PDB file of C-alpha atoms in Angstrom:
ATOM      1  CA  MET A   1      -8.730   8.959 -25.678  1.00  0.00           C
ATOM      2  CA  ARG A   2     -10.956  10.164 -22.708  1.00  0.00           C
ATOM      3  CA  THR A   3     -12.095   7.850 -20.321  1.00  0.00           C
ATOM      4  CA  PHE A   4     -15.583   8.157 -18.038  1.00  0.00           C
ATOM      5  CA  ALA A   5     -17.674   6.312 -15.744  1.00  0.00           C
ATOM      6  CA  VAL A   6     -20.921   5.656 -16.957  1.00  0.00           C
ATOM      7  CA  SER A   7     -23.316   4.404 -13.212  1.00  0.00           C
ATOM      8  CA  GLY A   8     -26.855   3.220 -13.082  1.00  0.00           C
ATOM      9  CA  VAL A   9     -29.521   1.926 -11.550  1.00  0.00           C
ATOM     10  CA  GLY A  10     -33.168   0.823 -11.723  1.00  0.00           C
ATOM     11  CA  LEU A  11     -35.854  -1.886 -11.449  1.00  0.00           C
ATOM     12  CA  ASP A  12     -34.816  -4.204 -13.295  1.00  0.00           C
ATOM     13  CA  ARG A  13     -36.325  -5.316 -17.085  1.00  0.00           C
ATOM     14  CA  PRO A  14     -34.929  -6.528 -20.233  1.00  0.00           C
ATOM     15  CA  GLY A  15     -33.042  -3.908 -22.657  1.00  0.00           C
ATOM     16  CA  ILE A  16     -31.244  -1.942 -19.747  1.00  0.00           C
ATOM     17  CA  ILE A  17     -27.633  -3.181 -20.860  1.00  0.00           C
ATOM     18  CA  ALA A  18     -28.877  -2.902 -24.968  1.00  0.00           C
ATOM     19  CA  ALA A  19     -29.992   1.149 -25.153  1.00  0.00           C
ATOM     20  CA  VAL A  20     -27.281   1.999 -22.846  1.00  0.00           C
ATOM     21  CA  ALA A  21     -24.949   0.265 -25.348  1.00  0.00           C
ATOM     22  CA  GLU A  22     -26.512   1.144 -28.374  1.00  0.00           C
ATOM     23  CA  ARG A  23     -26.272   5.081 -27.323  1.00  0.00           C
ATOM     24  CA  LEU A  24     -22.564   4.839 -26.267  1.00  0.00           C
ATOM     25  CA  VAL A  25     -21.510   3.163 -29.398  1.00  0.00           C
ATOM     26  CA  ALA A  26     -24.408   6.119 -31.499  1.00  0.00           C
ATOM     27  CA  HIS A  27     -21.184   8.624 -29.611  1.00  0.00           C
ATOM     28  CA  GLY A  28     -17.903   6.534 -30.788  1.00  0.00           C
ATOM     29  CA  ALA A  29     -17.523   5.536 -27.284  1.00  0.00           C
ATOM     30  CA  ASN A  30     -15.976   1.597 -26.410  1.00  0.00           C
ATOM     31  CA  VAL A  31     -16.899  -0.046 -23.072  1.00  0.00           C
ATOM     32  CA  THR A  32     -13.594  -1.324 -22.001  1.00  0.00           C
ATOM     33  CA  ASP A  33     -14.508  -2.249 -17.959  1.00  0.00           C
ATOM     34  CA  SER A  34     -18.184  -3.359 -16.369  1.00  0.00           C
ATOM     35  CA  GLU A  35     -19.409  -4.722 -13.822  1.00  0.00           C
ATOM     36  CA  MET A  36     -23.253  -5.211 -13.718  1.00  0.00           C
ATOM     37  CA  ALA A  37     -25.202  -7.268 -11.187  1.00  0.00           C
ATOM     38  CA  ILE A  38     -28.470  -7.434 -10.194  1.00  0.00           C
ATOM     39  CA  LEU A  39     -29.214  -6.477  -6.092  1.00  0.00           C
ATOM     40  CA  ARG A  40     -32.122  -6.710  -5.039  1.00  0.00           C
ATOM     41  CA  GLY A  41     -34.316  -6.907  -7.947  1.00  0.00           C
ATOM     42  CA  HIS A  42     -32.051  -3.719  -8.766  1.00  0.00           C
ATOM     43  CA  PHE A  43     -30.113  -3.448 -11.503  1.00  0.00           C
ATOM     44  CA  ALA A  44     -27.058  -1.794 -10.780  1.00  0.00           C
ATOM     45  CA  MET A  45     -24.657  -1.667 -14.189  1.00  0.00           C
ATOM     46  CA  MET A  46     -20.905   0.143 -13.650  1.00  0.00           C
ATOM     47  CA  LEU A  47     -18.778   1.176 -17.305  1.00  0.00           C
ATOM     48  CA  LEU A  48     -15.253   2.611 -17.822  1.00  0.00           C
ATOM     49  CA  ILE A  49     -15.492   3.509 -21.263  1.00  0.00           C
ATOM     50  CA  THR A  50     -13.064   5.292 -23.439  1.00  0.00           C
ATOM     51  CA  GLY A  51     -14.219   7.931 -26.741  1.00  0.00           C
ATOM     52  CA  PRO A  52     -12.111  10.279 -28.585  1.00  0.00           C
ATOM     53  CA  ASP A  53     -10.522  13.250 -27.372  1.00  0.00           C
ATOM     54  CA  THR A  54     -14.081  15.073 -29.944  1.00  0.00           C
ATOM     55  CA  LEU A  55     -16.457  12.881 -27.278  1.00  0.00           C
ATOM     56  CA  ASP A  56     -19.600  15.485 -27.341  1.00  0.00           C
ATOM     57  CA  ALA A  57     -19.439  14.933 -23.297  1.00  0.00           C
ATOM     58  CA  GLU A  58     -22.712  17.554 -23.005  1.00  0.00           C
ATOM     59  CA  ALA A  59     -24.364  15.569 -25.436  1.00  0.00           C
ATOM     60  CA  LEU A  60     -23.811  12.237 -24.486  1.00  0.00           C
ATOM     61  CA  ALA A  61     -24.529  12.717 -20.544  1.00  0.00           C
ATOM     62  CA  ALA A  62     -27.996  13.937 -22.367  1.00  0.00           C
ATOM     63  CA  ASP A  63     -28.549  11.262 -24.594  1.00  0.00           C
ATOM     64  CA  LEU A  64     -27.474   8.898 -21.185  1.00  0.00           C
ATOM     65  CA  ARG A  65     -31.263  10.983 -18.879  1.00  0.00           C
ATOM     66  CA  VAL A  66     -32.942  10.307 -21.921  1.00  0.00           C
ATOM     67  CA  ALA A  67     -32.770   7.179 -22.463  1.00  0.00           C
ATOM     68  CA  GLY A  68     -32.411   7.000 -18.345  1.00  0.00           C
ATOM     69  CA  GLU A  69     -35.684   8.288 -18.486  1.00  0.00           C
ATOM     70  CA  GLN A  70     -36.890   5.855 -20.808  1.00  0.00           C
ATOM     71  CA  LEU A  71     -35.814   3.198 -18.549  1.00  0.00           C
ATOM     72  CA  ASP A  72     -37.608   4.126 -16.306  1.00  0.00           C
ATOM     73  CA  LEU A  73     -33.254   4.291 -13.980  1.00  0.00           C
ATOM     74  CA  GLU A  74     -33.769   6.174 -11.147  1.00  0.00           C
ATOM     75  CA  ALA A  75     -30.122   7.219 -11.320  1.00  0.00           C
ATOM     76  CA  LEU A  76     -27.808   6.913 -14.849  1.00  0.00           C
ATOM     77  CA  THR A  77     -24.307   9.457 -14.584  1.00  0.00           C
ATOM     78  CA  LEU A  78     -21.734   9.488 -16.996  1.00  0.00           C
ATOM     79  CA  ARG A  79     -18.715  11.571 -15.216  1.00  0.00           C
ATOM     80  CA  GLU A  80     -15.136  12.145 -16.659  1.00  0.00           C
ATOM     81  CA  VAL A  81     -12.595  10.363 -14.584  1.00  0.00           C
ATOM     82  CA  GLN A  82      -8.601   9.638 -14.919  1.00  0.00           C
ATOM     83  CA  GLU A  83      -6.733   8.008 -17.189  1.00  0.00           C
ATOM     84  CA  ALA A  84      -5.530   4.890 -14.633  1.00  0.00           C
ATOM     85  CA  HIS A  85      -2.153   4.030 -16.679  1.00  0.00           C
ATOM     86  CA  GLY A  86      -0.913   1.048 -15.022  1.00  0.00           C
ATOM     87  CA  ALA A  87      -2.721   1.118 -11.120  1.00  0.00           C
ATOM     88  CA  ARG A  88      -4.329  -2.201 -11.661  1.00  0.00           C
ATOM     89  CA  SER A  89      -3.763  -4.831  -8.825  1.00  0.00           C
ATOM     90  CA  GLU A  90      -3.700  -8.505  -9.209  1.00  0.00           C
ATOM     91  CA  ALA A  91      -5.958 -10.119  -6.752  1.00  0.00           C
ATOM     92  CA  SER A  92      -3.843 -13.210  -6.153  1.00  0.00           C
ATOM     93  CA  TRP A  93      -6.515 -14.613  -3.101  1.00  0.00           C
ATOM     94  CA  ILE A  94     -10.209 -15.186  -2.933  1.00  0.00           C
ATOM     95  CA  VAL A  95     -11.972 -14.484   0.986  1.00  0.00           C
ATOM     96  CA  SER A  96     -15.096 -16.031   1.357  1.00  0.00           C
ATOM     97  CA  VAL A  97     -17.470 -15.374   4.445  1.00  0.00           C
ATOM     98  CA  HIS A  98     -20.804 -16.478   5.720  1.00  0.00           C
ATOM     99  CA  GLY A  99     -22.342 -16.309   8.824  1.00  0.00           C
ATOM    100  CA  ALA A 100     -25.954 -14.402  10.747  1.00  0.00           C
ATOM    101  CA  ASP A 101     -26.569 -11.353   9.257  1.00  0.00           C
ATOM    102  CA  HIS A 102     -26.038  -8.251  10.791  1.00  0.00           C
ATOM    103  CA  PRO A 103     -24.864  -5.016   9.794  1.00  0.00           C
ATOM    104  CA  GLY A 104     -21.255  -4.698  10.190  1.00  0.00           C
ATOM    105  CA  ILE A 105     -19.088  -7.790   8.475  1.00  0.00           C
ATOM    106  CA  LEU A 106     -18.137  -5.680   5.862  1.00  0.00           C
ATOM    107  CA  ALA A 107     -16.701  -2.530   7.616  1.00  0.00           C
ATOM    108  CA  ALA A 108     -14.738  -5.173   9.827  1.00  0.00           C
ATOM    109  CA  VAL A 109     -13.334  -7.027   7.444  1.00  0.00           C
ATOM    110  CA  THR A 110     -12.393  -4.562   5.369  1.00  0.00           C
ATOM    111  CA  ARG A 111     -11.016  -2.120   7.661  1.00  0.00           C
ATOM    112  CA  ALA A 112      -9.124  -5.318   8.821  1.00  0.00           C
ATOM    113  CA  LEU A 113      -7.421  -5.333   5.551  1.00  0.00           C
ATOM    114  CA  ALA A 114      -7.261  -1.832   4.249  1.00  0.00           C
ATOM    115  CA  ASP A 115      -5.334  -1.572   7.643  1.00  0.00           C
ATOM    116  CA  ALA A 116      -2.539  -4.257   6.288  1.00  0.00           C
ATOM    117  CA  GLN A 117      -2.895  -2.239   3.142  1.00  0.00           C
ATOM    118  CA  VAL A 118      -4.701  -5.342   1.198  1.00  0.00           C
ATOM    119  CA  ASN A 119      -6.290  -4.759  -1.588  1.00  0.00           C
ATOM    120  CA  VAL A 120      -9.822  -5.049  -2.373  1.00  0.00           C
ATOM    121  CA  CYS A 121     -10.447  -5.454  -6.541  1.00  0.00           C
ATOM    122  CA  ASP A 122     -13.815  -7.305  -6.244  1.00  0.00           C
ATOM    123  CA  VAL A 123     -16.240  -7.665  -3.803  1.00  0.00           C
ATOM    124  CA  HIS A 124     -19.514  -9.693  -3.555  1.00  0.00           C
ATOM    125  CA  THR A 125     -22.759  -9.699  -0.948  1.00  0.00           C
ATOM    126  CA  ARG A 126     -25.428 -11.322  -0.818  1.00  0.00           C
ATOM    127  CA  VAL A 127     -28.078 -12.098   2.054  1.00  0.00           C
ATOM    128  CA  VAL A 128     -29.538 -16.034   1.173  1.00  0.00           C
ATOM    129  CA  GLY A 129     -31.577 -18.210   2.889  1.00  0.00           C
ATOM    130  CA  GLU A 130     -31.527 -17.946   7.461  1.00  0.00           C
ATOM    131  CA  ALA A 131     -29.620 -20.619   9.492  1.00  0.00           C
ATOM    132  CA  ALA A 132     -31.177 -21.158  13.046  1.00  0.00           C
ATOM    133  CA  GLY A 133     -33.549 -19.433  11.964  1.00  0.00           C
ATOM    134  CA  LYS A 134     -32.038 -16.021  10.136  1.00  0.00           C
ATOM    135  CA  PRO A 135     -31.405 -14.554   7.749  1.00  0.00           C
ATOM    136  CA  LEU A 136     -27.555 -16.230   5.527  1.00  0.00           C
ATOM    137  CA  TYR A 137     -24.878 -13.187   5.221  1.00  0.00           C
ATOM    138  CA  VAL A 138     -22.299 -14.449   2.086  1.00  0.00           C
ATOM    139  CA  MET A 139     -19.504 -12.196   0.813  1.00  0.00           C
ATOM    140  CA  LEU A 140     -16.892 -13.259  -1.606  1.00  0.00           C
ATOM    141  CA  MET A 141     -13.811 -11.265  -2.323  1.00  0.00           C
ATOM    142  CA  GLU A 142     -11.098 -10.883  -4.315  1.00  0.00           C
ATOM    143  CA  VAL A 143      -7.743  -9.313  -2.577  1.00  0.00           C
ATOM    144  CA  ALA A 144      -4.365  -7.930  -3.348  1.00  0.00           C
ATOM    145  CA  PRO A 145      -1.903  -8.763  -0.921  1.00  0.00           C
ATOM    146  CA  PRO A 146       1.509  -5.839  -0.467  1.00  0.00           C
ATOM    147  CA  GLU A 147       4.312  -8.198  -1.783  1.00  0.00           C
ATOM    148  CA  ASP A 148       5.957  -8.313   2.112  1.00  0.00           C
ATOM    149  CA  LEU A 149       1.914  -9.814   4.227  1.00  0.00           C
ATOM    150  CA  ALA A 150       2.829 -13.154   4.313  1.00  0.00           C
ATOM    151  CA  GLU A 151       0.486 -15.305   4.666  1.00  0.00           C
ATOM    152  CA  ASP A 152       0.210 -16.232   7.577  1.00  0.00           C
ATOM    153  CA  ASP A 153      -0.115 -13.298   8.943  1.00  0.00           C
ATOM    154  CA  LEU A 154      -3.035 -12.800   6.159  1.00  0.00           C
ATOM    155  CA  ARG A 155      -4.761 -15.750   7.653  1.00  0.00           C
ATOM    156  CA  ALA A 156      -4.118 -14.174  11.247  1.00  0.00           C
ATOM    157  CA  LEU A 157      -5.518 -10.439  10.206  1.00  0.00           C
ATOM    158  CA  LEU A 158      -9.229 -12.050   8.818  1.00  0.00           C
ATOM    159  CA  ARG A 159      -9.296 -14.524  11.353  1.00  0.00           C
ATOM    160  CA  ALA A 160      -9.656 -11.786  14.136  1.00  0.00           C
ATOM    161  CA  ALA A 161     -12.011 -10.256  11.792  1.00  0.00           C
ATOM    162  CA  ALA A 162     -14.571 -13.195  11.304  1.00  0.00           C
ATOM    163  CA  GLU A 163     -13.993 -13.695  15.580  1.00  0.00           C
ATOM    164  CA  SER A 164     -14.932 -10.044  16.308  1.00  0.00           C
ATOM    165  CA  GLN A 165     -18.537 -10.713  14.448  1.00  0.00           C
ATOM    166  CA  GLN A 166     -18.899 -14.164  14.712  1.00  0.00           C
ATOM    167  CA  VAL A 167     -18.896 -15.359  11.331  1.00  0.00           C
ATOM    168  CA  ASP A 168     -17.084 -18.455   9.169  1.00  0.00           C
ATOM    169  CA  LEU A 169     -14.182 -17.402   7.132  1.00  0.00           C
ATOM    170  CA  ALA A 170     -12.178 -18.686   4.191  1.00  0.00           C
ATOM    171  CA  LEU A 171      -9.142 -17.594   2.363  1.00  0.00           C
ATOM    172  CA  GLN A 172      -8.253 -19.653  -0.268  1.00  0.00           C
ATOM    173  CA  PRO A 173      -4.973 -18.454  -4.088  1.00  0.00           C
ATOM    174  CA  LEU A 174      -6.923 -17.742  -6.529  1.00  0.00           C
ATOM    175  CA  GLU A 175      -6.782 -20.110  -9.844  1.00  0.00           C
ATOM    176  CA  ALA A 176      -6.506 -18.131 -13.082  1.00  0.00           C
ATOM    177  CA  ASP A 177      -9.595 -17.617 -14.988  1.00  0.00           C
ATOM    178  CA  VAL A 178     -10.978 -15.927 -17.960  1.00  0.00           C
ATOM    179  CA  LEU A 179     -12.441 -13.073 -16.298  1.00  0.00           C
TER     180      LEU A 179
END
């Protein structure tokens, strides 16, 4: 089996997922993991797909280029990637951040986590509404700390990052869900 990453972005409209999925299945590819979202009116997708060793990657890439042009996407790419055998982190905590929007919040919080070897497994950010006349920044992250990092130490490093950015931050255990 071969593994590929497919990424795409373009103005949102119905039918993007269907058109891409149809192209993939026509080449014998299977979507194994995906993240898709609408970001300020732009549809963004990241797919990990697998296909047989005989999959013609050039033909699939060409077919995806045609689909991207037909859908008027800014980008639709296919790249072969290395299979990550067993290299999966299981998130165990949810970090939520909110405060007045300004540059640096994402960088400060994720740097604090990275310096403590905490893996960020999923992150979602949005600028929504207003608070005190300023746009409100909201971020939700699922994180996987190393086993030797105590909860109090995780809370302390996040508190320091939040204080440096003048935002509110909460940490809570992740409850198992379907995905």
